[in-house]
XYZ file of C-alpha atoms in Angstrom:
450
model
C 56.127 -36.252 -25.198
C 55.052 -39.882 -24.912
C 54.235 -41.167 -21.434
C 54.786 -44.850 -20.701
C 53.092 -46.556 -17.783
C 55.412 -48.540 -15.517
C 54.452 -52.122 -14.527
C 53.201 -51.051 -11.084
C 50.838 -48.513 -12.673
C 49.623 -51.088 -15.179
C 48.796 -53.545 -12.388
C 47.048 -50.843 -10.322
C 44.995 -49.651 -13.306
C 44.027 -53.203 -14.233
C 42.908 -54.028 -10.677
C 40.961 -50.772 -10.351
C 39.080 -51.582 -13.551
C 37.948 -55.018 -12.260
C 34.563 -55.525 -10.685
C 34.170 -57.701 -7.572
C 33.701 -60.982 -9.445
C 36.626 -60.345 -11.809
C 38.831 -59.361 -8.876
C 38.007 -62.502 -6.932
C 38.883 -64.691 -9.923
C 42.087 -62.736 -10.501
C 43.219 -63.117 -6.887
C 42.519 -66.845 -6.946
C 44.690 -67.153 -10.064
C 47.474 -65.072 -8.538
C 47.485 -67.146 -5.349
C 47.736 -70.295 -7.411
C 50.419 -69.080 -9.791
C 52.632 -66.681 -7.822
C 54.620 -68.497 -5.091
C 55.633 -65.149 -3.553
C 52.010 -64.434 -2.640
C 50.408 -66.037 0.413
C 47.260 -66.056 2.485
C 47.973 -64.598 5.898
C 46.469 -67.544 7.778
C 48.780 -69.978 5.970
C 51.940 -68.201 7.076
C 53.423 -69.951 10.108
C 54.718 -67.841 12.987
C 57.464 -70.398 13.510
C 60.575 -69.834 11.429
C 61.309 -72.694 9.069
C 64.744 -73.791 7.910
C 65.788 -72.555 4.501
C 65.002 -74.879 1.628
C 65.238 -73.753 -1.947
C 61.850 -73.571 -3.664
C 63.465 -73.727 -7.086
C 62.837 -76.732 -9.332
C 65.734 -78.908 -10.395
C 64.897 -78.199 -14.026
C 65.917 -74.814 -15.498
C 63.690 -71.884 -14.558
C 61.364 -70.752 -17.311
C 62.062 -67.506 -19.119
C 60.309 -64.258 -18.231
C 57.524 -64.621 -20.774
C 56.661 -68.107 -19.557
C 56.607 -67.081 -15.907
C 54.327 -64.173 -16.697
C 51.784 -66.138 -18.683
C 53.550 -67.549 -21.716
C 53.336 -64.522 -24.037
C 55.831 -62.182 -25.603
C 57.819 -60.058 -23.104
C 56.173 -56.820 -24.243
C 52.645 -58.078 -23.631
C 51.204 -56.125 -20.699
C 48.223 -58.418 -20.116
C 49.046 -61.573 -18.137
C 47.226 -64.888 -18.264
C 48.159 -67.011 -15.275
C 45.800 -69.934 -15.928
C 48.658 -72.044 -17.225
C 47.082 -75.320 -16.150
C 43.919 -74.672 -18.177
C 43.550 -75.535 -21.860
C 44.991 -72.930 -24.205
C 42.402 -70.296 -25.087
C 42.617 -67.001 -26.925
C 41.398 -64.140 -24.735
C 39.446 -61.189 -26.100
C 42.543 -58.965 -26.025
C 44.624 -61.659 -27.764
C 41.926 -61.952 -30.416
C 41.804 -58.198 -30.993
C 45.571 -57.734 -31.059
C 46.041 -60.573 -33.557
C 43.604 -58.836 -35.932
C 44.870 -55.335 -35.227
C 48.484 -55.993 -36.231
C 47.231 -57.173 -39.627
C 45.101 -54.137 -40.477
C 47.058 -51.340 -38.760
C 50.143 -49.324 -39.613
C 53.263 -49.653 -37.395
C 52.848 -46.112 -36.042
C 49.327 -46.996 -34.840
C 50.384 -50.031 -32.803
C 51.311 -48.251 -29.540
C 47.914 -46.548 -29.392
C 46.190 -49.762 -30.433
C 47.893 -51.814 -27.736
C 46.936 -49.282 -25.061
C 43.302 -49.101 -26.196
C 42.982 -52.891 -26.401
C 44.399 -53.128 -22.863
C 41.618 -50.755 -21.777
C 38.828 -52.922 -23.229
C 37.092 -54.882 -20.484
C 35.947 -58.504 -20.642
C 32.515 -57.431 -21.884
C 34.108 -55.697 -24.875
C 33.695 -52.062 -23.779
C 36.347 -49.339 -23.755
C 36.726 -48.348 -20.107
C 38.640 -45.039 -20.337
C 37.928 -41.678 -22.044
C 39.829 -41.086 -25.283
C 41.087 -37.717 -24.054
C 42.804 -39.441 -21.123
C 44.400 -41.961 -23.482
C 45.665 -39.130 -25.674
C 47.118 -37.318 -22.651
C 48.792 -40.418 -21.224
C 50.342 -41.409 -24.556
C 51.194 -37.883 -25.673
C 49.152 -38.325 -28.862
C 46.494 -36.172 -30.495
C 42.841 -36.948 -29.834
C 42.281 -37.362 -33.586
C 45.003 -40.019 -33.751
C 43.494 -41.950 -30.842
C 39.983 -41.733 -32.331
C 41.272 -43.000 -35.673
C 42.822 -46.056 -34.019
C 39.656 -46.707 -32.011
C 37.676 -46.775 -35.262
C 40.039 -49.474 -36.533
C 39.466 -51.529 -33.376
C 35.697 -51.041 -33.613
C 35.800 -52.619 -37.079
C 37.372 -55.812 -35.711
C 35.670 -59.012 -34.630
C 33.506 -59.373 -32.558
C 31.108 -56.708 -33.858
C 30.376 -54.084 -31.218
C 33.750 -54.312 -29.518
C 35.431 -51.094 -28.397
C 32.141 -49.285 -27.794
C 31.929 -46.691 -25.049
C 28.313 -47.365 -24.122
C 25.494 -49.786 -24.913
C 23.957 -47.632 -27.638
C 27.238 -47.369 -29.539
C 27.792 -51.103 -29.068
C 24.446 -51.983 -30.665
C 24.921 -49.477 -33.494
C 28.360 -50.901 -34.297
C 26.853 -54.375 -34.575
C 24.048 -53.099 -36.760
C 26.456 -51.345 -39.120
C 28.713 -54.401 -39.314
C 25.886 -56.734 -40.350
C 24.756 -57.485 -43.880
C 21.121 -56.475 -43.453
C 20.351 -55.701 -47.102
C 16.647 -54.896 -47.603
C 15.873 -55.968 -44.041
C 13.098 -53.635 -42.910
C 13.417 -54.714 -39.272
C 17.125 -53.812 -39.307
C 16.304 -50.395 -40.756
C 13.742 -49.838 -38.011
C 16.238 -50.994 -35.400
C 18.686 -48.386 -36.664
C 16.043 -45.658 -36.444
C 15.209 -46.693 -32.884
C 18.852 -46.701 -31.794
C 19.704 -43.445 -33.572
C 16.640 -41.350 -32.751
C 14.619 -43.130 -30.096
C 17.167 -44.406 -27.588
C 15.674 -42.796 -24.490
C 12.194 -44.008 -25.373
C 13.632 -47.478 -25.962
C 15.132 -47.491 -22.464
C 11.678 -46.692 -21.088
C 10.051 -49.114 -23.575
C 7.514 -46.413 -24.384
C 6.597 -47.755 -27.816
C 3.545 -45.537 -28.192
C 5.625 -42.375 -27.784
C 8.337 -43.851 -29.996
C 5.760 -44.504 -32.722
C 4.715 -40.844 -32.658
C 8.290 -39.585 -32.499
C 9.684 -41.742 -35.327
C 6.578 -41.764 -37.530
C 6.163 -45.551 -37.726
C 3.282 -47.737 -36.623
C 3.548 -49.254 -33.173
C 3.674 -52.713 -34.764
C 6.691 -51.649 -36.855
C 8.385 -50.286 -33.749
C 7.799 -53.621 -32.015
C 9.404 -55.413 -34.981
C 12.470 -53.185 -34.766
C 12.673 -53.763 -31.028
C 12.384 -57.531 -31.535
C 15.269 -57.361 -34.032
C 17.453 -55.625 -31.448
C 16.585 -58.232 -28.815
C 17.126 -61.234 -31.117
C 20.026 -60.217 -33.341
C 22.208 -57.862 -31.285
C 24.079 -58.588 -28.050
C 24.808 -56.229 -25.124
C 28.184 -57.796 -24.250
C 30.153 -58.617 -27.419
C 33.253 -59.651 -25.462
C 31.567 -62.567 -23.735
C 31.628 -64.655 -26.888
C 35.410 -65.017 -26.550
C 35.330 -66.468 -23.040
C 36.789 -69.896 -22.486
C 34.344 -72.776 -21.870
C 35.376 -73.004 -18.223
C 34.395 -69.350 -17.735
C 30.817 -69.926 -18.905
C 28.016 -70.645 -16.449
C 24.739 -72.318 -17.313
C 23.104 -70.069 -14.722
C 23.759 -66.375 -14.308
C 25.772 -65.782 -11.147
C 24.234 -63.524 -8.507
C 25.297 -59.912 -8.863
C 28.038 -58.953 -6.408
C 28.041 -55.244 -5.504
C 31.454 -53.602 -5.500
C 30.469 -51.164 -2.766
C 27.634 -51.095 -0.235
C 26.008 -47.961 1.144
C 24.729 -48.402 4.706
C 22.415 -46.021 6.530
C 23.628 -45.085 10.027
C 22.511 -42.626 12.693
C 25.254 -40.281 11.475
C 24.317 -40.511 7.787
C 25.653 -42.936 5.208
C 28.650 -45.248 5.450
C 30.336 -46.613 2.314
C 31.902 -50.076 2.506
C 34.016 -51.648 -0.226
C 32.755 -55.205 -0.664
C 34.842 -57.859 1.086
C 35.158 -60.637 -1.471
C 37.103 -62.840 0.925
C 40.489 -62.137 -0.659
C 41.321 -58.527 0.158
C 44.695 -56.970 0.872
C 44.192 -57.610 4.592
C 44.193 -61.382 4.043
C 47.103 -61.487 1.579
C 50.796 -61.144 2.306
C 54.251 -61.729 0.867
C 55.471 -65.295 1.290
C 58.008 -65.331 4.152
C 60.262 -67.848 2.458
C 60.610 -65.658 -0.620
C 61.337 -62.655 1.599
C 64.141 -64.618 3.294
C 65.573 -65.644 -0.074
C 65.525 -62.023 -1.248
C 67.373 -60.892 1.904
C 69.933 -63.658 1.426
C 70.548 -62.512 -2.159
C 70.916 -58.885 -1.061
C 73.490 -59.876 1.580
C 75.418 -62.039 -0.856
C 74.612 -65.237 1.012
C 74.038 -68.465 -0.894
C 74.630 -69.247 -4.531
C 71.898 -68.211 -6.925
C 71.868 -68.348 -10.701
C 70.710 -65.352 -12.730
C 67.502 -67.205 -13.591
C 66.820 -67.855 -9.909
C 67.455 -64.218 -8.994
C 65.191 -63.061 -11.809
C 62.452 -65.484 -10.771
C 62.473 -64.361 -7.116
C 62.568 -60.634 -7.883
C 59.810 -60.819 -10.489
C 57.572 -62.934 -8.243
C 58.086 -60.524 -5.340
C 57.479 -57.480 -7.535
C 54.291 -59.005 -8.872
C 53.048 -59.748 -5.345
C 53.935 -56.254 -4.080
C 52.318 -54.559 -7.067
C 49.179 -56.608 -6.468
C 48.938 -55.687 -2.778
C 49.518 -51.999 -3.526
C 46.942 -52.150 -6.316
C 44.351 -53.700 -3.996
C 44.882 -51.009 -1.375
C 44.669 -48.276 -4.003
C 41.487 -49.796 -5.481
C 39.795 -49.859 -2.065
C 40.780 -46.243 -1.305
C 39.681 -44.959 -4.703
C 36.369 -46.829 -4.692
C 35.648 -45.578 -1.178
C 36.419 -41.937 -2.003
C 34.609 -41.847 -5.347
C 31.515 -43.558 -3.959
C 31.374 -41.236 -0.948
C 31.509 -38.205 -3.243
C 28.886 -39.573 -5.653
C 26.522 -40.544 -2.825
C 26.880 -37.069 -1.296
C 25.901 -35.540 -4.649
C 23.005 -37.950 -5.223
C 21.724 -38.179 -1.656
C 18.059 -37.583 -2.530
C 18.169 -40.492 -4.973
C 19.805 -42.730 -2.367
C 17.058 -41.668 0.055
C 14.553 -43.196 -2.348
C 13.472 -40.404 -4.721
C 14.120 -41.873 -8.180
C 13.313 -38.530 -9.843
C 15.925 -36.675 -7.806
C 19.022 -37.794 -9.722
C 21.229 -34.774 -10.389
C 23.108 -34.361 -13.675
C 26.611 -35.561 -12.830
C 29.507 -36.555 -15.072
C 32.659 -38.499 -14.366
C 34.592 -35.420 -15.455
C 32.815 -33.385 -12.757
C 33.760 -35.975 -10.136
C 37.365 -36.063 -11.335
C 37.735 -32.269 -11.248
C 36.197 -31.932 -7.790
C 38.252 -34.775 -6.315
C 41.560 -33.960 -7.997
C 41.624 -37.276 -9.867
C 42.055 -38.030 -13.546
C 38.897 -38.809 -15.473
C 40.359 -42.184 -16.465
C 40.732 -43.077 -12.769
C 37.077 -42.254 -12.093
C 36.078 -44.266 -15.172
C 38.068 -47.307 -14.074
C 36.611 -47.024 -10.574
C 32.992 -46.937 -11.750
C 32.494 -48.510 -15.189
C 31.128 -52.044 -14.944
C 30.667 -51.815 -11.171
C 27.551 -51.878 -8.990
C 26.418 -50.231 -5.764
C 24.151 -51.760 -3.138
C 21.866 -49.034 -1.805
C 20.490 -48.923 1.767
C 17.202 -50.287 0.393
C 19.014 -53.479 -0.622
C 18.653 -52.830 -4.353
C 21.782 -53.135 -6.484
C 22.261 -50.553 -9.236
C 25.074 -49.969 -11.724
C 27.232 -46.903 -11.138
C 26.061 -45.774 -14.553
C 22.721 -44.572 -13.138
C 24.530 -41.828 -11.213
C 26.114 -40.473 -14.412
C 23.089 -40.509 -16.724
C 23.191 -36.757 -17.340
C 20.690 -36.724 -20.205
C 18.346 -39.021 -18.304
C 18.499 -36.841 -15.186
C 17.702 -33.701 -17.181
C 14.879 -35.449 -19.005
C 13.332 -36.509 -15.721
C 13.426 -32.857 -14.617
C 11.793 -31.756 -17.877
C 9.159 -34.471 -17.598
C 8.363 -33.499 -14.008
C 8.048 -29.808 -14.937
C 5.687 -30.535 -17.822
C 3.560 -32.993 -15.869
C 2.983 -30.349 -13.203
C 2.545 -27.353 -15.531
C -0.504 -25.120 -15.309
C -2.870 -25.993 -18.206
C -3.834 -22.320 -18.381
C -0.190 -21.318 -18.913
C 1.809 -24.161 -20.508
C 5.582 -23.932 -20.409
C 7.527 -23.007 -23.524
C 10.913 -24.635 -24.102
C 12.525 -21.303 -23.176
C 10.645 -21.344 -19.859
C 11.877 -24.863 -19.121
C 15.472 -23.887 -19.916
C 15.181 -20.881 -17.573
C 13.837 -23.006 -14.721
C 16.589 -25.564 -15.171
C 19.200 -22.804 -15.090
C 17.873 -21.639 -11.722
C 18.618 -25.195 -10.512
C 22.188 -24.904 -11.775
C 21.614 -26.842 -15.014
C 22.871 -24.781 -17.949
C 21.046 -26.005 -21.033
C 20.114 -24.451 -24.365
C 16.514 -24.154 -25.537
C 17.197 -26.379 -28.547
C 18.473 -29.105 -26.207
C 15.284 -28.826 -24.163
C 13.308 -29.205 -27.403
C 15.328 -32.256 -28.378
C 14.882 -33.946 -24.996
C 11.168 -33.114 -24.910
C 10.689 -34.667 -28.343
C 12.646 -37.763 -27.314
C 10.313 -38.083 -24.320
C 7.388 -38.076 -26.734
C 5.911 -34.908 -25.177
C 4.099 -32.554 -27.610
C 5.241 -28.985 -28.217
C 3.943 -25.925 -26.357
C 1.455 -25.129 -29.141
C 0.151 -28.699 -29.302
C -0.252 -28.940 -25.538
C -2.021 -25.567 -25.388
C -4.518 -26.696 -28.058
C -5.081 -29.975 -26.201
C -5.664 -28.159 -22.899
C -8.177 -25.786 -24.520
C -9.988 -28.653 -26.228
C -10.373 -30.487 -22.924
C -12.109 -27.578 -21.193
């Protein structure tokens, strides 16, 4: 059975997905374009006589009031006074309808709605399948169509996939650097993150100079945020704006306190315009003469304002709860031990908190946390499961007894005692990706050094 999100849910999901900077811009646009929304300090305590806010010219139709697009478009663009500009989602949808089949359009529209301004898919495919009542295979097939659209790299679920999509989309015939870049992204990702080119050279079997050439290709020819190329000129800055954390973790005598960042335009400072409330009451009581267009305008403006306020409150609650849970699980890391990150997935958080995985994804993807130390880190660091396990493996091997080196089976057993269920072959894979020699090679090296 297909499940359709109602407008209030769409607004709440969209707001939850926004980071602090995106939310601030969105609220500024809403205040400017929705007359039913007001800043609390601008609302007078003195009742004013009724005057109609309606223009003398006919009221615009629904699509125009909601951003000038077709009525079935769920994504609103309220910057009506700015020059016309095609957004990333517009750009994707225009291409998608050309290359897709009619039965794929509902899935495609939903997925495109879930692509953030940087070009990344912000929800798990399984959640999309559940919400739409479609099979996972059908959703994956549509995502592959979207990932083949312009700009290259769009629709990726993480940075590695984003870079690989760009690499596969390019015409790099007989380009050795591109081939090396592909090898690095496919087989040496974790070593690339650490920029351990010496270990990567050993692991991939290329000279260190060749590895550097592949790395330079990635830096020069591929981009981390494919969606930014579709931003309007007025959205571009010559200087990178300072990073605004979405939540701050403060150390107190009682432990840690989580605070959702106050961007200056939170639900507490916004309210429904009193004049529009009075008009709505007058319409409900049958007082005054209102055309159908006027009634529609008032009700839609009020609904939009109410949905926004509810969405803001829900975003704050969800961010607060999710962050508190994550910080409780990763307390040693927050205390300053970078090696103490525990393997944690968004699915784990969702199951423990009774939330959907898509909600946890929207609440964390693209957002940052300010730690008590003052450093600002992306939420992603808390969910780097492979990285956390690799750090455990690395720590175990660095402290092993040279007289009795650890086999991969031994490492797997020790990790299991810490609650990390992992197969021996996975330990071997992670060890190799770390550039650490095998048990036999380490034993020979230890004996040779005696």
